[in-house]
GROMACS .gro file of C-alpha atoms in nm:
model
  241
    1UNK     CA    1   2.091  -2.115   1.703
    2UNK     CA    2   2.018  -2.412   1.895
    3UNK     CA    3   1.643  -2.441   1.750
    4UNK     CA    4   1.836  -2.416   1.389
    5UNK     CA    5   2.063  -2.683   1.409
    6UNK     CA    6   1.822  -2.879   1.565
    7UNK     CA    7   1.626  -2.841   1.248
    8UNK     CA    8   1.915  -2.885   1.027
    9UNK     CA    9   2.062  -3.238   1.179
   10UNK     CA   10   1.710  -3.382   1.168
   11UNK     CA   11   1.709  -3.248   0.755
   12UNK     CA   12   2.070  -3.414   0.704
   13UNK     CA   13   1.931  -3.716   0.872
   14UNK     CA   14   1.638  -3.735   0.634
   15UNK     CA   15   1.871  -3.701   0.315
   16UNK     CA   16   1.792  -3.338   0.245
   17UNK     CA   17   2.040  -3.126   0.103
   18UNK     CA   18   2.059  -2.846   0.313
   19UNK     CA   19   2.261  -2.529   0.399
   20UNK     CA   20   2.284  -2.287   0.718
   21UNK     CA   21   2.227  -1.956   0.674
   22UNK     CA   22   2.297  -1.764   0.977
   23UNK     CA   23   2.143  -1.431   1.003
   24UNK     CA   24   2.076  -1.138   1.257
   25UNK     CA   25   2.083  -0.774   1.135
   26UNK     CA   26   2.252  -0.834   0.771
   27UNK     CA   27   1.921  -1.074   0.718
   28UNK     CA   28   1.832  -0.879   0.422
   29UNK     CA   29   2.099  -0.912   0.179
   30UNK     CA   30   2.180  -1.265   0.305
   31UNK     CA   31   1.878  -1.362   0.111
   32UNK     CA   32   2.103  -1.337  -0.184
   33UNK     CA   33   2.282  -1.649  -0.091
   34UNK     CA   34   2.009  -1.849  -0.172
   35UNK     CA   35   1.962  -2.043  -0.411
   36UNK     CA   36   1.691  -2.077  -0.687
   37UNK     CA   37   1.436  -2.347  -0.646
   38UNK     CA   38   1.508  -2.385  -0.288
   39UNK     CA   39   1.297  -2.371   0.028
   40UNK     CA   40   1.386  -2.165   0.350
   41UNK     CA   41   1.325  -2.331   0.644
   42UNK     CA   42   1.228  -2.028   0.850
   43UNK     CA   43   1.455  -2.067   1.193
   44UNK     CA   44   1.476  -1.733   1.335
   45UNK     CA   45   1.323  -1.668   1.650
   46UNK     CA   46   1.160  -1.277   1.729
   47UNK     CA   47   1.265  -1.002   1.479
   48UNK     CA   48   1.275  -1.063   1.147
   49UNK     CA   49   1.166  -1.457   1.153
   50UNK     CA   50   0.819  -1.440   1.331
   51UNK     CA   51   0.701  -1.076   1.292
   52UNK     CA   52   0.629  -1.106   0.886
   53UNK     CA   53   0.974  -0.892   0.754
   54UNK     CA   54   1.153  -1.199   0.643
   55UNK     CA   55   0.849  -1.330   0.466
   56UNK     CA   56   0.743  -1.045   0.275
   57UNK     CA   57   1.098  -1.004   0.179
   58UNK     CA   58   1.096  -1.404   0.057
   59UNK     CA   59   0.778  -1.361  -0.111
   60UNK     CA   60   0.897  -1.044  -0.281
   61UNK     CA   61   1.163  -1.238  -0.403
   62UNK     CA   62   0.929  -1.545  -0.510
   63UNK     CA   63   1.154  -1.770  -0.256
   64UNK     CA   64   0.954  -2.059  -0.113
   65UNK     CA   65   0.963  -2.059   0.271
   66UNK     CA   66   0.818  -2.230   0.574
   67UNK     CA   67   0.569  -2.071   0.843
   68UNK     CA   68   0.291  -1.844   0.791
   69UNK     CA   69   0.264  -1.548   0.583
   70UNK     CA   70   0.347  -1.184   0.626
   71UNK     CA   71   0.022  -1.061   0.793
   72UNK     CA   72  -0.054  -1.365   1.012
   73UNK     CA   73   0.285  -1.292   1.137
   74UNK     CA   74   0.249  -0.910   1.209
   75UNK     CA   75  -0.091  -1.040   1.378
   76UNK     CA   76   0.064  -1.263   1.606
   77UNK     CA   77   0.408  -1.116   1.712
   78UNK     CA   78   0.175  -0.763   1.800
   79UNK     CA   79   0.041  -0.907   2.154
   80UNK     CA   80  -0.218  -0.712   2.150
   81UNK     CA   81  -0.396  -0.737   1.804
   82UNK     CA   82  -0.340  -1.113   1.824
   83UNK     CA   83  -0.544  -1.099   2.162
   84UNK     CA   84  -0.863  -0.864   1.965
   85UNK     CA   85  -0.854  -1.089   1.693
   86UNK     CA   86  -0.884  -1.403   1.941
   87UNK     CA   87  -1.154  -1.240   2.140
   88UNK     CA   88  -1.347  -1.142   1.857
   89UNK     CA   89  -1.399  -1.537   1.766
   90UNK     CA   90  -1.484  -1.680   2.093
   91UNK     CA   91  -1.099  -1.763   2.256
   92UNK     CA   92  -1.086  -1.633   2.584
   93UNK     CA   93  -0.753  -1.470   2.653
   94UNK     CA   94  -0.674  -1.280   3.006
   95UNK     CA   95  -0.788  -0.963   3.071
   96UNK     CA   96  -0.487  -0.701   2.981
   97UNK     CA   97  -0.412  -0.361   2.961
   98UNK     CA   98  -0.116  -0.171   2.721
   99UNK     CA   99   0.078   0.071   2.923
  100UNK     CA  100   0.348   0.350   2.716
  101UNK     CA  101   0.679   0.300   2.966
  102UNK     CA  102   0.795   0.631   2.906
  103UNK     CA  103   0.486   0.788   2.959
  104UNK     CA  104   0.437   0.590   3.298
  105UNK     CA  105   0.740   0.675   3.387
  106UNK     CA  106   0.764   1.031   3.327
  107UNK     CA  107   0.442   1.033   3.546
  108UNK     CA  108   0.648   0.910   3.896
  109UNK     CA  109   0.532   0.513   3.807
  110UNK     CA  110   0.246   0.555   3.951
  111UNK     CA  111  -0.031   0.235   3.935
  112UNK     CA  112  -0.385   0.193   4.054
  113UNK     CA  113  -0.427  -0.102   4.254
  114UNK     CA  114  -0.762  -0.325   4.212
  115UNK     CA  115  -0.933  -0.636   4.284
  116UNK     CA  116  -1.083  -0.652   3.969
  117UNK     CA  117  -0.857  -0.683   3.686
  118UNK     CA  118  -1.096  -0.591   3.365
  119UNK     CA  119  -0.954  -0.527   2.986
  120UNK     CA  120  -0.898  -0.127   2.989
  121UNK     CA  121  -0.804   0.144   2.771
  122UNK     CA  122  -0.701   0.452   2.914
  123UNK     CA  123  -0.653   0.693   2.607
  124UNK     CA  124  -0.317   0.860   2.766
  125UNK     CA  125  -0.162   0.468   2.846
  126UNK     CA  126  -0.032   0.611   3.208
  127UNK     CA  127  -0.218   0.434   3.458
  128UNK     CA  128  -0.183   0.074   3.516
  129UNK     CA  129  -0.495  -0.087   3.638
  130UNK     CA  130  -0.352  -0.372   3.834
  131UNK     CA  131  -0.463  -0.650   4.042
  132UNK     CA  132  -0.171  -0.939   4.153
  133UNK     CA  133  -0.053  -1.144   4.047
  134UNK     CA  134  -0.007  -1.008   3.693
  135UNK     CA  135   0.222  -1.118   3.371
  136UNK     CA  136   0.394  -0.804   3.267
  137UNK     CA  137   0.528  -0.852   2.901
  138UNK     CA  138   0.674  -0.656   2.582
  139UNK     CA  139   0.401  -0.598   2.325
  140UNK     CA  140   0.602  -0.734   2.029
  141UNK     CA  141   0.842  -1.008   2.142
  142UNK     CA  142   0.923  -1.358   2.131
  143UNK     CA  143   1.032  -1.708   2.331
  144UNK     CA  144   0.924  -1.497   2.668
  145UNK     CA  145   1.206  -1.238   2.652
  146UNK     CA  146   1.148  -0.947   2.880
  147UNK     CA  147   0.860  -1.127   3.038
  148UNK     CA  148   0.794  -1.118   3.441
  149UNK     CA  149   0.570  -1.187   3.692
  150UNK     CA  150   0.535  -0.953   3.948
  151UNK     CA  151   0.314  -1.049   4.274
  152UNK     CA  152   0.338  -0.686   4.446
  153UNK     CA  153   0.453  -0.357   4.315
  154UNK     CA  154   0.801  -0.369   4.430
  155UNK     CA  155   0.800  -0.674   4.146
  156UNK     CA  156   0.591  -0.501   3.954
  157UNK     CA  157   0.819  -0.173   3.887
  158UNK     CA  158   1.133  -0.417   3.827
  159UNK     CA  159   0.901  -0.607   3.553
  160UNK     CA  160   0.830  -0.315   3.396
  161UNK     CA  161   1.180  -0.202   3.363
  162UNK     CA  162   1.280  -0.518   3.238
  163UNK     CA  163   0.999  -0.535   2.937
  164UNK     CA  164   1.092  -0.209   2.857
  165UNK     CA  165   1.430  -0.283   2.767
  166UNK     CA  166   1.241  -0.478   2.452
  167UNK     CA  167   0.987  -0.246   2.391
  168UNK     CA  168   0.858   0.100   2.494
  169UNK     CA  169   0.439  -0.072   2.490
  170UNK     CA  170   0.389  -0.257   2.743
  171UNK     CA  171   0.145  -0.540   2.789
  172UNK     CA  172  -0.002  -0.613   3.156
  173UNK     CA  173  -0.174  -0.905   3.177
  174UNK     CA  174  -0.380  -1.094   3.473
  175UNK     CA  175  -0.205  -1.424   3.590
  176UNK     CA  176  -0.351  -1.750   3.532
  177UNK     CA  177  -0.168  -2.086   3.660
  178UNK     CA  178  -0.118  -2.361   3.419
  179UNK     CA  179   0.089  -2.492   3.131
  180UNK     CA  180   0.216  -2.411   2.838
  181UNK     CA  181   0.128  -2.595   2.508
  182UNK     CA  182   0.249  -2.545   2.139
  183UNK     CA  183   0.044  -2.658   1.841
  184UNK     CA  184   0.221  -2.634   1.504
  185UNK     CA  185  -0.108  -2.639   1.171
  186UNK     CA  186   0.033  -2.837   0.836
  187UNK     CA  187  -0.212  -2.754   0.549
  188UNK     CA  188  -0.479  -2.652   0.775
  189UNK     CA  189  -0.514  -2.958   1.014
  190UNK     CA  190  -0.329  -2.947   1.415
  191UNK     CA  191  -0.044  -3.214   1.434
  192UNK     CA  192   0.053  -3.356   1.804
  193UNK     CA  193   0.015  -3.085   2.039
  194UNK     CA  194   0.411  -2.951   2.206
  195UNK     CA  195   0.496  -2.973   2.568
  196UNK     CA  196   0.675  -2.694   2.720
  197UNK     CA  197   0.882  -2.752   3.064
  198UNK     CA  198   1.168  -2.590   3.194
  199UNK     CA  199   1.538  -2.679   3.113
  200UNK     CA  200   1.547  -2.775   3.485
  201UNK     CA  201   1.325  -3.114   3.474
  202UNK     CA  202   1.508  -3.339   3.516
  203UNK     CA  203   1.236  -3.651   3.475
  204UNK     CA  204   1.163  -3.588   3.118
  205UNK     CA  205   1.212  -3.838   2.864
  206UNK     CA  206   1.276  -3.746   2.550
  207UNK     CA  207   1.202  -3.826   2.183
  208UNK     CA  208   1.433  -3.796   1.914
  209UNK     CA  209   1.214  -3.476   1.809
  210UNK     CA  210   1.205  -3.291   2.131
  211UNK     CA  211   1.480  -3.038   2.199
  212UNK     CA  212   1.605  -2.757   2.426
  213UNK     CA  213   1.605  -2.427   2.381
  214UNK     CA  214   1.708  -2.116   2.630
  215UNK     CA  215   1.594  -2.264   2.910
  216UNK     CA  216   1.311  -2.472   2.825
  217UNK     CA  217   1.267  -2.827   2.700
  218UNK     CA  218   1.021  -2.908   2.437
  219UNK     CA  219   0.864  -3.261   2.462
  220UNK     CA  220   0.757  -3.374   2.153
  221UNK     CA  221   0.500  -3.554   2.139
  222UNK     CA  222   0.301  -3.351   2.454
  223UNK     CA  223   0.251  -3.588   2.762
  224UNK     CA  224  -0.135  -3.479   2.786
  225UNK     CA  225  -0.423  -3.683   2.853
  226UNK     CA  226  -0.687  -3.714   2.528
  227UNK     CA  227  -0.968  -3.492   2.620
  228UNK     CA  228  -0.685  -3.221   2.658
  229UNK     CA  229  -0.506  -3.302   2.345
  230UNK     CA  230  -0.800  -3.275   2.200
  231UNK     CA  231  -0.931  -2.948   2.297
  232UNK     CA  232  -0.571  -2.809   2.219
  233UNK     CA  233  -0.561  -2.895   1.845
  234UNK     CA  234  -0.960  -2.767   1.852
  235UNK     CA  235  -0.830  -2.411   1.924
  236UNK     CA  236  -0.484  -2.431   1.743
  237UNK     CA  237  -0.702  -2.474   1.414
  238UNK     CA  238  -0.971  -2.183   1.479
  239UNK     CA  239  -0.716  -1.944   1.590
  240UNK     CA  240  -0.490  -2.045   1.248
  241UNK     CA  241  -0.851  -2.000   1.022
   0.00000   0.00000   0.00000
């Protein structure tokens, strides 16, 4: 809600007519409510907005909307397709394995402990192959929800539990320090790369663009030096072609 009236006073601002819409499980018939000729701003975070239903629906419908299109959505919101498909072009993304909670579970949570954390596919999806720290995550999900970081097993059993209340698959993924970075693509081409900090910082200034969300901050435009900006929008565009 926050993101979408963000979005909507910075449309009023700019002399657009616009309308809210709010949605969550009556999406579908809400749809009706719109108007012909108009253009849906897409503003829905997770289900629905960013995993390709709402779009297919619009585009069903012949209703102009924002964001990317039904499949590049299903790609990305599926954690670990979107990971394949980066690996397959040259983007490194951590090692990870997918692990069935009920099926680990049901087996007395049992985990193998490693040094090496490799990408692994066990055809049951029982046995963790883990190595701390590691990022434990739901497969499908959005704006970090369910997400943990567990740095022993005690952790890593409460992470699990916690993802799972999102989704039954799992994603465990090795831990790498650093920060986090949005980079929206406009007809092909990166625009100013995001900064993501938590809601906490209190020695942020901010733009008239940036906002907060949950409990995060997003600084708009990134404070990053060039060579980093740079490199950013470099792998923003090959991941979008």
């Amino acid at each position: 809600i926050d993101y979408g009236n963000t979005v909507y006073d910075i449309l009023k601002k700019n002399n657009y007519s616009v309308n809210k819409l709010l949605c969550s499980d009556n999406i579908f018939p809400k749809t009706n409510q719109i108007a012909k000729g108009s253009i849906l701003f897409n503003a829905i975070l997770g289900k629905y907005g960013e995993d390709g239903l709402l779009a297919s629906l619009l585009e069903l419908k012949k209703i102009s909307y924002t964001g990317s299109g039904p499949l590049s959505c299903a790609i990305s919101m599926d954690k670990k397709i979107s990971k394949l498909v980066f690996n397959s072009i040259g983007i490194d993304t951590p090692h990870f394995q997918e692990i069935y909670f009920d099926r680990w579970k049901s087996h007395n949570m049992p985990s193998c402990e490693t040094k090496l954390f490799t990408t692994f596919f066990n055809s049951e999806k029982i046995y963790p192959m883990v190595s701390y720290p590691v990022i434990v995550k739901p497969k499908n999900g959005s704006f970090s929800l369910g997400m943990g970081l567990a740095r022993d097993k005690k952790a890593f059993i409460s992470c699990m539990e916690k993802a799972s209340k999102f989704n039954n698959k799992i994603i465990i993924e090795k831990y790498i320090s650093g920060f986090d970075a949005h980079v929206a693509i406009l007809n092909g081409t990166s625009l100013v790369p995001v900064e993501k900090r938590k809601k906490n910082d209190q020695n942020i200034k901010l733009s008239p663009y940036s906002l907060k969300v949950r409990n995060s901050i997003f600084i708009i435009p990134g404070r990053f030096q060039k060579e980093t900006q740079e490199k950013l929008c470099s792998l923003a565009e090959i991941a979008y072609n």
